[in-house]
Short mmCIF file of C-alpha atoms in Angstrom, two decimals:
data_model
loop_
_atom_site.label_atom_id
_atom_site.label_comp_id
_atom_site.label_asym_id
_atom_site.label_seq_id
_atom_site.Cartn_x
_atom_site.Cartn_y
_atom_site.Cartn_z
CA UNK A 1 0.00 0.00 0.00
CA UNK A 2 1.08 3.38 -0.59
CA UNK A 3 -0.14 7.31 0.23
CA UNK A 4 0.23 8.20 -3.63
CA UNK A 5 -3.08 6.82 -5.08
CA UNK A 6 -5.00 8.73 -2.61
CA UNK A 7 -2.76 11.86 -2.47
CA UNK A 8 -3.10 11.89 -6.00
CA UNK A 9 -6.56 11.43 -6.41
CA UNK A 10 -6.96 14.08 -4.10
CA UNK A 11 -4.80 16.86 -4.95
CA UNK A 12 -6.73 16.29 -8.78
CA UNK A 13 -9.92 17.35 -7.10
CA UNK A 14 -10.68 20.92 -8.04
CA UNK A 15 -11.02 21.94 -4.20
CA UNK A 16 -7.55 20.80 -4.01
CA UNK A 17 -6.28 23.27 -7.13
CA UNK A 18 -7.84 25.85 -6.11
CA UNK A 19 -6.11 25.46 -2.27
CA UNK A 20 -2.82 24.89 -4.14
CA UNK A 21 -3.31 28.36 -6.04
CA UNK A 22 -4.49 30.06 -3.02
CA UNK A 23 -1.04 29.20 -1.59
CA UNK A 24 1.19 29.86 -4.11
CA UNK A 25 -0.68 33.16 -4.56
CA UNK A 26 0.21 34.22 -0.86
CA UNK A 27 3.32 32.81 -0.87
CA UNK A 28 4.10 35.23 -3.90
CA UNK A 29 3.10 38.01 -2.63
CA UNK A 30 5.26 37.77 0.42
CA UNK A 31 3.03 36.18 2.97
CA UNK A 32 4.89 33.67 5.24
CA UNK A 33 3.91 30.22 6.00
CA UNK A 34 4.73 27.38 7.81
CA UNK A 35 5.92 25.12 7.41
CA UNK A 36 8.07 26.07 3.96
CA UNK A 37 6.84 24.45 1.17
CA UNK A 38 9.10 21.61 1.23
CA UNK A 39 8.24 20.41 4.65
CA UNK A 40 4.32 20.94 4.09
CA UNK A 41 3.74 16.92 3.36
CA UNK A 42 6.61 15.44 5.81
CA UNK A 43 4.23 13.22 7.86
CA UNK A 44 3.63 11.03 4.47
CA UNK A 45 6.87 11.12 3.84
CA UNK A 46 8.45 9.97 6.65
CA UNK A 47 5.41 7.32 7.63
CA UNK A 48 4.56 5.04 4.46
CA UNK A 49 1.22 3.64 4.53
CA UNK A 50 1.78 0.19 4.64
CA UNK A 51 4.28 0.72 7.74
CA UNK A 52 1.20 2.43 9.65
CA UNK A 53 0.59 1.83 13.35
CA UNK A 54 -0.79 5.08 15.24
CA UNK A 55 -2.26 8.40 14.00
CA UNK A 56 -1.60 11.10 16.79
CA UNK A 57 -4.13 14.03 15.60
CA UNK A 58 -3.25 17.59 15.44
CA UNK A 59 -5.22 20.81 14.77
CA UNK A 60 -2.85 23.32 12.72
CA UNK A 61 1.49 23.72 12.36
CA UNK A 62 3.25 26.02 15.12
CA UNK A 63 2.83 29.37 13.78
CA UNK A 64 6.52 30.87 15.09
CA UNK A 65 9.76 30.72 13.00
CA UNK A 66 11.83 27.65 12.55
CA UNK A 67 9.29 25.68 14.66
CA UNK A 68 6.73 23.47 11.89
CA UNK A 69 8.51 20.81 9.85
CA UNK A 70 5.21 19.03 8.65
CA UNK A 71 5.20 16.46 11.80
CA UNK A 72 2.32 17.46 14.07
CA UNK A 73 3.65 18.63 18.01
CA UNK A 74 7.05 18.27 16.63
CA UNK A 75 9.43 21.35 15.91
CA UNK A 76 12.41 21.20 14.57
CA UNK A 77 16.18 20.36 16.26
CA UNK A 78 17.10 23.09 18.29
CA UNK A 79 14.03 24.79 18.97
CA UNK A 80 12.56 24.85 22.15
CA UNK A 81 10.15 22.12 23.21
CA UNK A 82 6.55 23.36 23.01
CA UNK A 83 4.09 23.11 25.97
CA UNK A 84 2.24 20.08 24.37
CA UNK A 85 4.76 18.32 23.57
CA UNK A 86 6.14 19.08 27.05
CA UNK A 87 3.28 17.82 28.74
CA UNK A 88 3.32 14.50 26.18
CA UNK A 89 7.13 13.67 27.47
CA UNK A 90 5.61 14.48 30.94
CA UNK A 91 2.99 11.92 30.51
CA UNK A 92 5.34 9.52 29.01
CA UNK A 93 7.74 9.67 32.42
CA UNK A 94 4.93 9.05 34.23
CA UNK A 95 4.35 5.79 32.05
CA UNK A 96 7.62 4.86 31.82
CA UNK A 97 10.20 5.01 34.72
CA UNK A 98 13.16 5.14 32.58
CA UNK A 99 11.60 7.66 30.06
CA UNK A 100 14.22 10.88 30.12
CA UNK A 101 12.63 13.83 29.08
CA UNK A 102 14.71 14.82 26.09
CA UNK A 103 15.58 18.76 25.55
CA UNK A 104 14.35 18.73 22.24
CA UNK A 105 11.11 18.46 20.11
CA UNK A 106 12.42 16.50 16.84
CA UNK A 107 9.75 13.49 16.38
CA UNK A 108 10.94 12.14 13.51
CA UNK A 109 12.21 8.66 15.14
CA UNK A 110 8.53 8.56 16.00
CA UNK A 111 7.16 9.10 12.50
CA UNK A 112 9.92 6.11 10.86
CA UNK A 113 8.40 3.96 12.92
CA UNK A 114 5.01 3.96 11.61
CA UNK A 115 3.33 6.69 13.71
CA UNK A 116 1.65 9.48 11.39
CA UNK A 117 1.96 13.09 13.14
CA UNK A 118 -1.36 14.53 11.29
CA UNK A 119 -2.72 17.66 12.05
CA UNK A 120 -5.66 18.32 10.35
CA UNK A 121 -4.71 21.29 9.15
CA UNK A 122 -1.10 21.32 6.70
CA UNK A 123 -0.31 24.96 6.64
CA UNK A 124 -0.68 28.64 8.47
CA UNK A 125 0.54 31.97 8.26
CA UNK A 126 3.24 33.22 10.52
CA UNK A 127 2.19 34.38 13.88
CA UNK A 128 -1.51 33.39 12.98
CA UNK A 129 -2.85 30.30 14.74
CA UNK A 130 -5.76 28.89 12.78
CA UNK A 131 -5.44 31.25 9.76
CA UNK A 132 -5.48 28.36 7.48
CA UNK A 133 -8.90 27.17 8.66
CA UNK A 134 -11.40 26.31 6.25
CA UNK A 135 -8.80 26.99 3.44
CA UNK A 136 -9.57 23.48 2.30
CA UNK A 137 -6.57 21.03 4.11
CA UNK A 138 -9.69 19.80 6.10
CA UNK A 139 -11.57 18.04 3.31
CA UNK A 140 -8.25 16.47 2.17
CA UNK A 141 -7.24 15.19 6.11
CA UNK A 142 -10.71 13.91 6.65
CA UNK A 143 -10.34 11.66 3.41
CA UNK A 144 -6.81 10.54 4.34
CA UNK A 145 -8.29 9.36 7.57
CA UNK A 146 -11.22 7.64 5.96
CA UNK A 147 -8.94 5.95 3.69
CA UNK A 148 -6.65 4.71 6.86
CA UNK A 149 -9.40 3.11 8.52
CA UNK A 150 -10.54 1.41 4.94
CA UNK A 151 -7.35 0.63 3.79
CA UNK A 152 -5.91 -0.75 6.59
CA UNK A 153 -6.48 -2.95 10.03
CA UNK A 154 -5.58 -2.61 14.06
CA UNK A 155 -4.60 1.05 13.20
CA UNK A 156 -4.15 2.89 16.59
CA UNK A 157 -5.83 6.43 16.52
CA UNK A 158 -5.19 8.92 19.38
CA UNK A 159 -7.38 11.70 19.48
CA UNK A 160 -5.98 14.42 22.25
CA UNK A 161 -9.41 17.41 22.38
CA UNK A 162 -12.51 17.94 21.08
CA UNK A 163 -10.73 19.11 17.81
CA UNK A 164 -9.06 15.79 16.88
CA UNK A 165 -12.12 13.70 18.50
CA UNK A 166 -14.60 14.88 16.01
CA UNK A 167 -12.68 12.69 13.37
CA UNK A 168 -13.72 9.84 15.62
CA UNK A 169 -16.99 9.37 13.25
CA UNK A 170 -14.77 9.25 10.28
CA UNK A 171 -12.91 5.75 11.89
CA UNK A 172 -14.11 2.35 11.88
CA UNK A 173 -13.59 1.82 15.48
CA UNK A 174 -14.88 -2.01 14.94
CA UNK A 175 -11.73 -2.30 13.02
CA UNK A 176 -9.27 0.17 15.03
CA UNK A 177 -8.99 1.47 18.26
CA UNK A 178 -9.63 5.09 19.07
CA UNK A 179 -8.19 6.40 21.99
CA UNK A 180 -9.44 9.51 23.40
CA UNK A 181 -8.29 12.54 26.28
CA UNK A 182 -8.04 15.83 26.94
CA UNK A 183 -5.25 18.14 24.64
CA UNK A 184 -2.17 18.17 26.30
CA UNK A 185 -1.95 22.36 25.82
CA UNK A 186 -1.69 23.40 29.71
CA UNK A 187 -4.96 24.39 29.81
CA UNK A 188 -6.43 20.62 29.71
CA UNK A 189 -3.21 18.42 30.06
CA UNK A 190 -4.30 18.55 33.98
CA UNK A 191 -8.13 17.19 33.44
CA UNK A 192 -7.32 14.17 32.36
CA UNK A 193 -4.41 13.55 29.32
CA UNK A 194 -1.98 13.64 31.93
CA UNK A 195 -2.03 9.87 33.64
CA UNK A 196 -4.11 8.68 30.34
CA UNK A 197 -1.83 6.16 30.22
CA UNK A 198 -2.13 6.19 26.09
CA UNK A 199 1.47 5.39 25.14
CA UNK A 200 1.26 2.43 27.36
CA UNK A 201 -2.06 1.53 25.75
CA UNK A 202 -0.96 1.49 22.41
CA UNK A 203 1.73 -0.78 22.24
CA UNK A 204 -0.57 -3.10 24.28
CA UNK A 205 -2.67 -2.82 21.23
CA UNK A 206 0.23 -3.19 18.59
CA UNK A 207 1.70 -5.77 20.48
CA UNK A 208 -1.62 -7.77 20.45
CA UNK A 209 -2.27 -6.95 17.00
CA UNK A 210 1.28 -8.45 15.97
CA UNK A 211 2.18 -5.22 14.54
CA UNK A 212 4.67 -4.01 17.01
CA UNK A 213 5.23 -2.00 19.73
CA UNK A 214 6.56 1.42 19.23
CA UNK A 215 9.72 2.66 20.53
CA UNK A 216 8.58 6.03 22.49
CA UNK A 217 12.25 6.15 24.10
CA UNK A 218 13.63 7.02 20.38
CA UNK A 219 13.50 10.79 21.32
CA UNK A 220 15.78 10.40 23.96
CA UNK A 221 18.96 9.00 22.22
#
């Protein structure tokens, strides 16, 4: 299985074109967004479909420089660790006893080992959070996750706010499992993400489904 029959398939669709010229038109003119063009479709990149273990559900990139490399509630090396992602490392020492809490944000260990870093939103402008709402990037994340839960089985989906669990309805949670808590932004890590116990969970899961455990200490190395 791979991403490209769907990705191209969608980005043929004339909502897609239309997004496309919508960026290239800002981006022209000067307008600055994340993450740069290059980095925009990372997640697919980096996490082939038929590798596929976990989707961990985001809303929209970081919005400040040198921070959105296309992986959601990762930044790039060197950058300092976001709140969310704080609070996920917290949650993941109090999971794991020998989990370090690294000093930086880079998730791409993560993301080669078959979990997809999706927000549901690919793009915004700098210093505007949500700016590239209803620009179109949901209609094409809401078919890639329909076509995960068709296309393949024991997929572990981890839907962190009311944001990412709206998608729920778009899973087949007969055939996956759908795991759901608070955000882990500081404003909701407290009522409940923290001590979810959803890293732990999901390797149960992979584990059972013969597909694998994932290797959350690959951020610390």
């Amino acid at each position: 299985m791979s991403w490209q029959p769907l990705l191209g398939q969608e980005r043929a669709a004339p909502y897609f074109a239309q997004l496309k010229a919508q960026l290239q038109a800002a981006r022209a003119a000067g307008t600055v967004i994340y993450p740069p063009e290059a980095d925009v479709f990372n997640a697919f990149k980096l996490t082939p479909l038929d590798k596929l273990k976990a989707v961990i559900l985001g809303q929209d990139p970081y919005h400040a420089p040198n921070q959105a490399h296309g992986l959601a509630f990762s930044v790039r090396p060197g950058v300092r660790v976001p709140p969310s992602l704080a609070n996920m490392y917290k949650e993941l020492a109090l999971e794991y006893a020998d989990f370090t809490i690294p000093a930086h944000g880079d998730l791409r260990s993560w993301a080669e080992q078959g979990v997809l870093l999706l927000n549901t939103v690919l793009t915004v402008v700098a210093n505007q959070p949500n700016s590239h709402r209803k620009l179109g990037w949901e209609q094409f994340t809401d078919q890639v996750i329909r076509q995960i839960s068709a296309q393949t089985e024991n997929t572990v989906f981890l839907l962190w706010g009311s944001h990412a669990q709206k998608k729920a309805r778009l899973i087949n949670g007969e055939q996956h499992a759908i795991l759901q808590a608070p955000h882990p932004s500081p404003l909701s890590a407290h009522r409940g993400f923290l001590g979810c116990g959803h890293f732990l969970q999901t390797n149960s899961l992979l584990t059972a489904s013969g597909k694998g455990a994932i290797n959350w200490h690959s951020v610390c190395q």
